[in-house]
XYZ file of C-alpha atoms in Angstrom:
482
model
C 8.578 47.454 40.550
C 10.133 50.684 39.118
C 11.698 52.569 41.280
C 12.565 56.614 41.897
C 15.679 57.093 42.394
C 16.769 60.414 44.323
C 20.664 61.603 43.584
C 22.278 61.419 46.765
C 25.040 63.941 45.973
C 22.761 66.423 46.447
C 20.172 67.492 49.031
C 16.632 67.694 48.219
C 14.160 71.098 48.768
C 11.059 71.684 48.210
C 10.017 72.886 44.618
C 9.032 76.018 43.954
C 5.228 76.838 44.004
C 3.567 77.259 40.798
C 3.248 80.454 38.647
C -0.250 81.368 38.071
C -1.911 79.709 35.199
C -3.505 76.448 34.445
C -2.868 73.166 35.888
C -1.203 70.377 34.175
C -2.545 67.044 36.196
C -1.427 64.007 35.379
C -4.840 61.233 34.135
C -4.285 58.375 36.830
C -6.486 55.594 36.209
C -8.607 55.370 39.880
C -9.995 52.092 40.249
C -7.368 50.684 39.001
C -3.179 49.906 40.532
C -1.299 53.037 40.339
C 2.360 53.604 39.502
C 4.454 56.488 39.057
C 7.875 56.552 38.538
C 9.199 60.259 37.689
C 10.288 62.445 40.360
C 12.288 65.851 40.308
C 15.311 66.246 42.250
C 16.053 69.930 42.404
C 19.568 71.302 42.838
C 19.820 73.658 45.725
C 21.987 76.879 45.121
C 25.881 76.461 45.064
C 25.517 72.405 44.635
C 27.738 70.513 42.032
C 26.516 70.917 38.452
C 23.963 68.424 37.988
C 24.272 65.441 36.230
C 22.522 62.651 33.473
C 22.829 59.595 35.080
C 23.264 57.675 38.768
C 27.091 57.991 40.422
C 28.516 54.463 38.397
C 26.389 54.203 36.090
C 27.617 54.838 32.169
C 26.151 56.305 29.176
C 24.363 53.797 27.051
C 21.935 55.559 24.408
C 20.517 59.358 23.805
C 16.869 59.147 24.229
C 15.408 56.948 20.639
C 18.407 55.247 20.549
C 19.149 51.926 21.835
C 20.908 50.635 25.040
C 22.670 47.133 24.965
C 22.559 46.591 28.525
C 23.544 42.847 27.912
C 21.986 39.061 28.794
C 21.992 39.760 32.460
C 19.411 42.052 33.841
C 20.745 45.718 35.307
C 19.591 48.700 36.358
C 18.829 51.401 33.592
C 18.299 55.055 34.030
C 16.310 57.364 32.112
C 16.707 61.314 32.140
C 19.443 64.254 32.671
C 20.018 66.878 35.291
C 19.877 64.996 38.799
C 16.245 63.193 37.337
C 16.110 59.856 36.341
C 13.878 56.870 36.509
C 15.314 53.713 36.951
C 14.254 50.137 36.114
C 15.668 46.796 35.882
C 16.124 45.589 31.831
C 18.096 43.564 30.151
C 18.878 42.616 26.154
C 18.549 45.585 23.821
C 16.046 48.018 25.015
C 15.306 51.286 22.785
C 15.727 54.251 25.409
C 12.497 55.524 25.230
C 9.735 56.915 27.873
C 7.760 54.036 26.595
C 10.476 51.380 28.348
C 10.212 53.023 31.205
C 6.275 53.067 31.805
C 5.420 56.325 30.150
C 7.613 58.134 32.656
C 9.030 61.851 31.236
C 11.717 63.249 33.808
C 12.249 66.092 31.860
C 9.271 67.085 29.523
C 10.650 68.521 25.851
C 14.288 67.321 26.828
C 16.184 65.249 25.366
C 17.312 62.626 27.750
C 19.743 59.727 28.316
C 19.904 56.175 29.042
C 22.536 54.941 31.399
C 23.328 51.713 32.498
C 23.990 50.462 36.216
C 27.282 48.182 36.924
C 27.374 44.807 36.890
C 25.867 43.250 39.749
C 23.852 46.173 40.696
C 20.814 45.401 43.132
C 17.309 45.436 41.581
C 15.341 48.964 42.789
C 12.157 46.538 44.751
C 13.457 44.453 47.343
C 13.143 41.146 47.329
C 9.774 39.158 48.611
C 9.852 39.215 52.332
C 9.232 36.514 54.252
C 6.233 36.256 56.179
C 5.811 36.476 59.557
C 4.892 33.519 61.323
C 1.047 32.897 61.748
C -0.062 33.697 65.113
C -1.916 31.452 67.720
C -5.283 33.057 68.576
C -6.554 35.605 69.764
C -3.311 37.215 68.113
C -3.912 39.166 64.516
C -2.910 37.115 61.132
C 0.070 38.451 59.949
C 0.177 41.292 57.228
C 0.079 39.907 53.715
C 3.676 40.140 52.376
C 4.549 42.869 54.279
C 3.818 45.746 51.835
C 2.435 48.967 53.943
C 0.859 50.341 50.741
C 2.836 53.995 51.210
C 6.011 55.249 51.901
C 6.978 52.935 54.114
C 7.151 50.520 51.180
C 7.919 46.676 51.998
C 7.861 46.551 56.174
C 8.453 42.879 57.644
C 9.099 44.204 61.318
C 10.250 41.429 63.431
C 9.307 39.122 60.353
C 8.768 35.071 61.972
C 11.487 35.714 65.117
C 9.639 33.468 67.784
C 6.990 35.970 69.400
C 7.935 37.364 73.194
C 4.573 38.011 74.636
C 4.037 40.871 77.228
C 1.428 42.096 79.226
C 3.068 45.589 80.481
C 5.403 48.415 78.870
C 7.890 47.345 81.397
C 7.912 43.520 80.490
C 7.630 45.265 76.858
C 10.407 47.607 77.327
C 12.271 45.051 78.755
C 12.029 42.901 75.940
C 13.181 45.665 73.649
C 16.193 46.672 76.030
C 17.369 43.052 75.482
C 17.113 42.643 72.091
C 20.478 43.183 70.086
C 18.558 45.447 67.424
C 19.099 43.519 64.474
C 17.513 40.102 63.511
C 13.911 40.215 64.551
C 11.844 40.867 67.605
C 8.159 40.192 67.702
C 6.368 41.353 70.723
C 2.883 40.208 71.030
C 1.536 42.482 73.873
C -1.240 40.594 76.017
C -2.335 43.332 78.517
C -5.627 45.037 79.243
C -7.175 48.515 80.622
C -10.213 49.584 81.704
C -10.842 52.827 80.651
C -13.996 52.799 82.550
C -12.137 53.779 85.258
C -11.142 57.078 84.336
C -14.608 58.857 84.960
C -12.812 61.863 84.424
C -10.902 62.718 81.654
C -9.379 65.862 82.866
C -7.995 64.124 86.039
C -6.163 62.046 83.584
C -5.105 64.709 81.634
C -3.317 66.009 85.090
C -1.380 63.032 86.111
C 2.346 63.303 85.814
C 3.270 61.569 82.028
C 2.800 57.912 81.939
C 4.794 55.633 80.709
C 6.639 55.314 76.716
C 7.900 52.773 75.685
C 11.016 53.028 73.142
C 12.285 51.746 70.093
C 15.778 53.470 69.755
C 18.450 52.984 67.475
C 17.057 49.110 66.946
C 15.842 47.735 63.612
C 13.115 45.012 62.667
C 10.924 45.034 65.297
C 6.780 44.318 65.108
C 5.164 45.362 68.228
C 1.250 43.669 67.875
C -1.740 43.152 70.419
C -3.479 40.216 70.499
C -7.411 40.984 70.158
C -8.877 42.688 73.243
C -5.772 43.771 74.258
C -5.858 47.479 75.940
C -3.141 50.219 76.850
C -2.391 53.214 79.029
C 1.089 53.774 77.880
C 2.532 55.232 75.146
C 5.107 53.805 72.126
C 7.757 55.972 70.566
C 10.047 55.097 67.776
C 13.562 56.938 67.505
C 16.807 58.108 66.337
C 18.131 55.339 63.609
C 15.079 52.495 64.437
C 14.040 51.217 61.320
C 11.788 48.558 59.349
C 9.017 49.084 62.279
C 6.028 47.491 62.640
C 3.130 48.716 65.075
C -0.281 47.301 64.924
C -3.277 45.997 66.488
C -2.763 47.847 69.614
C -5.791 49.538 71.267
C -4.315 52.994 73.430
C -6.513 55.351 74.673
C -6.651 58.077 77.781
C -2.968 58.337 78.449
C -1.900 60.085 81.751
C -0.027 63.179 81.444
C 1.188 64.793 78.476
C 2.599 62.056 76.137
C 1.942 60.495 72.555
C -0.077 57.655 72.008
C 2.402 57.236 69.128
C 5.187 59.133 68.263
C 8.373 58.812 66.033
C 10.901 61.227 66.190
C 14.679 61.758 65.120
C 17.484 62.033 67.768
C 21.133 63.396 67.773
C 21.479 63.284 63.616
C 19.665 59.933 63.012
C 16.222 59.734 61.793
C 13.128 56.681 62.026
C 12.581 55.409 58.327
C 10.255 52.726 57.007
C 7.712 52.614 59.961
C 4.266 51.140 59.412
C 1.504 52.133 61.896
C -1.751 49.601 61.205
C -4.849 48.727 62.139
C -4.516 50.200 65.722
C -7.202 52.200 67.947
C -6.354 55.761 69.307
C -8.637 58.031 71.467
C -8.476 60.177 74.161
C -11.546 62.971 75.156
C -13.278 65.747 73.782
C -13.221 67.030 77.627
C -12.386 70.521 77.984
C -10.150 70.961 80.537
C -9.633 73.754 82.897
C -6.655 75.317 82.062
C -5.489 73.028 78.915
C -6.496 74.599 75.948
C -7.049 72.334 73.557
C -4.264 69.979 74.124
C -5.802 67.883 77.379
C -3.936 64.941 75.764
C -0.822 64.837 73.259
C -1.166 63.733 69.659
C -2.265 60.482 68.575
C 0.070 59.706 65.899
C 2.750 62.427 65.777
C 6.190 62.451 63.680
C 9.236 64.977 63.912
C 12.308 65.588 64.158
C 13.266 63.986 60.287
C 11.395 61.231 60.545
C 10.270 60.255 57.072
C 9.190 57.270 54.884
C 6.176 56.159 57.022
C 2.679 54.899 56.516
C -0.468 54.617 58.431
C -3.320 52.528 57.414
C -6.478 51.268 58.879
C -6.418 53.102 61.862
C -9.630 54.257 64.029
C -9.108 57.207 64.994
C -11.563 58.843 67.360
C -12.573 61.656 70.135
C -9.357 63.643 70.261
C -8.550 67.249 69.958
C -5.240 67.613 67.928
C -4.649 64.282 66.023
C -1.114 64.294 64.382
C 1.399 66.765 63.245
C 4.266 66.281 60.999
C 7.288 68.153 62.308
C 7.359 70.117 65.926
C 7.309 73.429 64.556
C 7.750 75.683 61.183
C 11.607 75.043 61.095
C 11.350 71.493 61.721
C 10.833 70.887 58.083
C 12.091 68.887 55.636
C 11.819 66.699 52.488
C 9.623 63.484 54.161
C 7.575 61.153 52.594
C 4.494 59.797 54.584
C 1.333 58.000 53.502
C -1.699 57.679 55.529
C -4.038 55.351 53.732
C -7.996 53.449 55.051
C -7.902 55.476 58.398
C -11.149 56.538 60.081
C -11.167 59.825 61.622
C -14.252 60.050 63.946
C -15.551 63.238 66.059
C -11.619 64.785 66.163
C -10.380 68.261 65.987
C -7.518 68.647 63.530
C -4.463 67.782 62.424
C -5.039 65.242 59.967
C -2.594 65.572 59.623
C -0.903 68.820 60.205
C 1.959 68.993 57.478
C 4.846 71.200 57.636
C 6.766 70.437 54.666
C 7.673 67.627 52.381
C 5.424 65.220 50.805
C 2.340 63.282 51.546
C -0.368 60.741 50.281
C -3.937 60.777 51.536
C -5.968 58.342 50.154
C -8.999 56.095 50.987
C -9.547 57.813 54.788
C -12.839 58.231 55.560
C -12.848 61.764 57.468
C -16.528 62.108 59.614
C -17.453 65.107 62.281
C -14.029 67.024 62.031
C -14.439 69.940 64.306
C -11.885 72.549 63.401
C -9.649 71.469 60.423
C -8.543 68.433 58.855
C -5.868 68.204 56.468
C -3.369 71.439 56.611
C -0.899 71.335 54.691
C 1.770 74.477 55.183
C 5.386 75.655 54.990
C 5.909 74.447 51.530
C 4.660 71.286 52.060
C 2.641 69.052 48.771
C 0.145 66.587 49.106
C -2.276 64.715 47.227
C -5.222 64.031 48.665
C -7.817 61.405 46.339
C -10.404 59.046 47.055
C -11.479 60.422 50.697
C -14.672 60.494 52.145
C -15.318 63.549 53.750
C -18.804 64.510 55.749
C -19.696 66.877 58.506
C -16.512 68.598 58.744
C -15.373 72.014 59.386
C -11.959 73.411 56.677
C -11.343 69.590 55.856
C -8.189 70.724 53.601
C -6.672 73.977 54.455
C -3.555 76.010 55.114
C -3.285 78.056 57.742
C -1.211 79.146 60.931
C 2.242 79.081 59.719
C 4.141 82.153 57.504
C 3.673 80.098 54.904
C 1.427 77.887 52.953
C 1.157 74.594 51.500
C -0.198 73.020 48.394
C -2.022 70.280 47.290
C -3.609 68.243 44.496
C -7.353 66.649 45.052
C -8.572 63.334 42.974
C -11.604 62.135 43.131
C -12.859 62.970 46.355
C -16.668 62.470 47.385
C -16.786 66.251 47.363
C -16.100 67.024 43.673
C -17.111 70.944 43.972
C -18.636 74.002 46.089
C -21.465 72.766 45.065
C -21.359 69.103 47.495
C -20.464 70.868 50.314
C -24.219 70.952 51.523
C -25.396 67.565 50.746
C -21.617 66.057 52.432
C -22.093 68.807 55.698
C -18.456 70.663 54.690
C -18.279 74.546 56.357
C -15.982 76.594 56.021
C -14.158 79.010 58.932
C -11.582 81.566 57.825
C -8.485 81.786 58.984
C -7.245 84.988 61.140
C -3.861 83.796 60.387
C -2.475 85.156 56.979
C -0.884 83.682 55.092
C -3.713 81.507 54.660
C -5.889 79.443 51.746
C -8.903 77.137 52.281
C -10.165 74.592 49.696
C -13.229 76.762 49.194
C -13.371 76.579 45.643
C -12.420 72.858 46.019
C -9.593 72.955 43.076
C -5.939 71.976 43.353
C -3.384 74.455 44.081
C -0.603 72.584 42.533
C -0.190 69.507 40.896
C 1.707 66.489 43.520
C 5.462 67.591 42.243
C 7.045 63.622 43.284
C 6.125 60.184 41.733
C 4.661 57.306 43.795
C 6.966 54.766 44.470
C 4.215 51.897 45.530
C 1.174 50.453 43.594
C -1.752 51.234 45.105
C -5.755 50.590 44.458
C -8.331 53.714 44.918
C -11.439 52.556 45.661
C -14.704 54.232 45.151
C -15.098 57.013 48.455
C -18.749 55.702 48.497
C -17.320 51.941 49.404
C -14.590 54.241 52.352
C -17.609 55.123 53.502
C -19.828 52.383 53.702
C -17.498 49.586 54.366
C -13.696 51.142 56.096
C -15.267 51.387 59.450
C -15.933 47.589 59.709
C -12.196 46.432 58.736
C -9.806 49.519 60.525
C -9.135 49.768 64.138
C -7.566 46.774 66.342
C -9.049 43.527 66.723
C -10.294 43.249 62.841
C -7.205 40.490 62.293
C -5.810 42.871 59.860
C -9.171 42.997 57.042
C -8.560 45.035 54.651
C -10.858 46.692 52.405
C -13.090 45.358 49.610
C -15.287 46.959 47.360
C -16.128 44.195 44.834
């Protein structure tokens, strides 16, 4: 797999929004595996000058030449000025965009080849094992642990010996005793009733209920078995990483809590978290005195958190969904996928974006009652291959001092003129800054490569087949659309 590679000597911000003119999109082949492997790296003001090639890595070839990188197999960059792709070669290679998958750092520049040291690690990781098949009525286990986004390769707990649960205490617990390194599956077993909360809004009252954490611990895959229900929250923070949540059915929490949230604590940030195949709700209720925030976010992330992914997730009858970052300085340079969700009778925030970068394909996006995807302070994303239908703004930016950009691909809704037969209205904004997808065109063209393969699949098939394979207790299907 070819990797991006992001110079770590410097910190990364936001490019700057395009100039006026026309777009120059790149001719991905939907239908088919996807890979990019160019992304720009952009100085900020007063950093070192920048440079052609990875810290220890040395000049091999100028770009048409050739680089002898040798009988053993080492990492070889391609570009100058802090943007380089990188993959692993070996013999005599001519350094060439063509080596390096038809990837162009730096368009009508000259650029460099560089080779890695000796013994430098290969940019994919290598196969993980997988997890341990389950016992029924527990989930199969994830096929090779790829989360198909930003998360990239996520083996959670991978085959540790499952501890099975049937409360957050006994599952918090289990956590508290684990040393935070090695594995820890923890297959949770419980059940709710949520008949028995005849009244949403008396919920919504109720001192918070319980979270359970993941802090500062590593490789850990928290599943329900099928027909499993909770009415307590999971949050992952600080320095957890390589997470795994799935297959867990949460709905009606009391108080004001997450159903899932990941934040960053004290300097240390969540990274490579995969949320799949779980079932979030709460109530359309309107509350006395609430707003529109009777219940917390589904699926919120702040705080730093970055390289995440959520797929297959049903997500359904909730008023603010899932924002990224807690407020308009809470930004910075994430990378988050959300991939085969269903979004069902919600109000917004799918999700709302306050900087950095993300990846929305395949979600199927039905009845959205205020807004759907808004994308602002600077923020990039590329939304392709959705379904949308019935839905109010479904890709906007609004309510922040400034805006956000994105890039649409083959959507359902290919112009103004589908917004009829698919049920998409429009609402302006009365906050300014503010720009809705009215004329459905791209604002800017996605500004970072994709570091995972991934298959679009037709929105007609997100439409007609997601629903049956996301959500919990589907034993992890995935889509099809043969």
């Amino acid at each position: 797999m070819k990797r991006i590679h992001l110079n770590e000597s410097t910190d990364l911000v936001a490019p700057k929004p395009p100039q006026a003119g026309p777009l120059r999109a790149p001719s991905p082949r939907h239908g088919l595996a996807v890979m990019a492997v160019a992304v720009g790296v952009v100085a900020p003001m007063g950093a070192a000058h920048a440079v052609d090639w990875p810290s220890g890595f040395s000049k091999c070839a100028d770009e048409g030449g050739t680089c002898k990188v040798g009988d053993t197999a080492r990492q070889v960059s391609f570009g100058v000025k802090d943007k380089w792709v990188i993959k692993t070669l070996s013999g005599s290679v001519a350094c060439t965009s063509a080596t390096f998958g038809g990837a162009d750092p730096n368009p009508g520049v000259n650029e460099k080849c560089a080779v890695g040291p000796a013994g430098s690690p290969a940019p994919s990781p290598s196969p993980a094992p997988a997890p341990a098949p389950s016992p029924a009525p527990a989930p199969s286990p994830a096929p090779a642990g790829q989360s198909g986004g930003y998360a990239g390769a996520v083996t959670g707990g991978g085959s540790a010996t499952p501890v099975t649960v049937k409360t957050a205490a006994e599952m918090q617990a289990a956590i508290n005793a684990y040393s935070g390194s090695g594995g820890l599956v923890i297959r949770y077993a419980g059940t709710f009733d949520f008949g028995t909360i005849p009244d949403p809004c008396a919920q919504w009252k109720k001192p918070a209920g319980a979270v359970v954490e993941i802090k500062n611990k590593s490789d850990v895959t928290i599943e329900g078995v099928n027909g499993s229900a909770a009415n307590f929250g999971l949050a992952v923070k600080a320095a957890a990483s390589n997470i795994i949540i799935r297959n867990m059915t949460i709905g009606l929490l009391p108080g004001s809590i997450d159903a899932i949230g990941i934040e960053g604590q004290s300097g240390k940030f969540p990274s490579n978290v995969w949320i799949d195949h779980n079932t979030l709700f709460s109530s359309l209720a309107e509350c006395s005195g609430a707003g529109d925030l009777e219940f917390d976010g589904l699926v919120d992330n702040k705080a730093g958190a970055h390289h995440l992914t959520y797929s297959y997730n049903y997500i359904h009858d909730h008023h603010k969904v899932g924002l990224i970052g807690s407020s308009d300085s809470d930004a910075s340079d994430r990378y988050i996928t959300f991939h085969h969700n269903v979004y069902s009778n919600v109000g917004s925030r799918m999700p709302l974006q306050r900087a950095g970068y993300t990846h929305l394909y395949n979600n199927l996006y039905s009845k959205v009652l205020t807004s759907g995807a808004n994308i602002r302070m600077g923020g990039y994303s590329l939304i392709e291959g959705n379904y949308f239908e019935q839905s109010q703004n479904p890709v906007t930016s609004r309510d922040s001092p400034s805006i956000g950009y994105w890039e649409l691909r083959n959507n359902n809704v290919k112009s103004p003129a589908d917004f009829a037969t698919y049920g998409i209205t429009w609402v302006a904004s009365e906050s300014s800054p503010s720009r809705d997808a009215t004329d459905w065109k791209s604002t800017a063209n996605f500004p970072v490569g994709i570091p995972y393969s991934y298959t679009v699949h037709d929105p007609a098939c997100v439409k007609q087949k997601l629903p049956s394979v996301a959500g919990a207790g589907k034993n992890l299907a995935t889509l099809s659309c043969n």
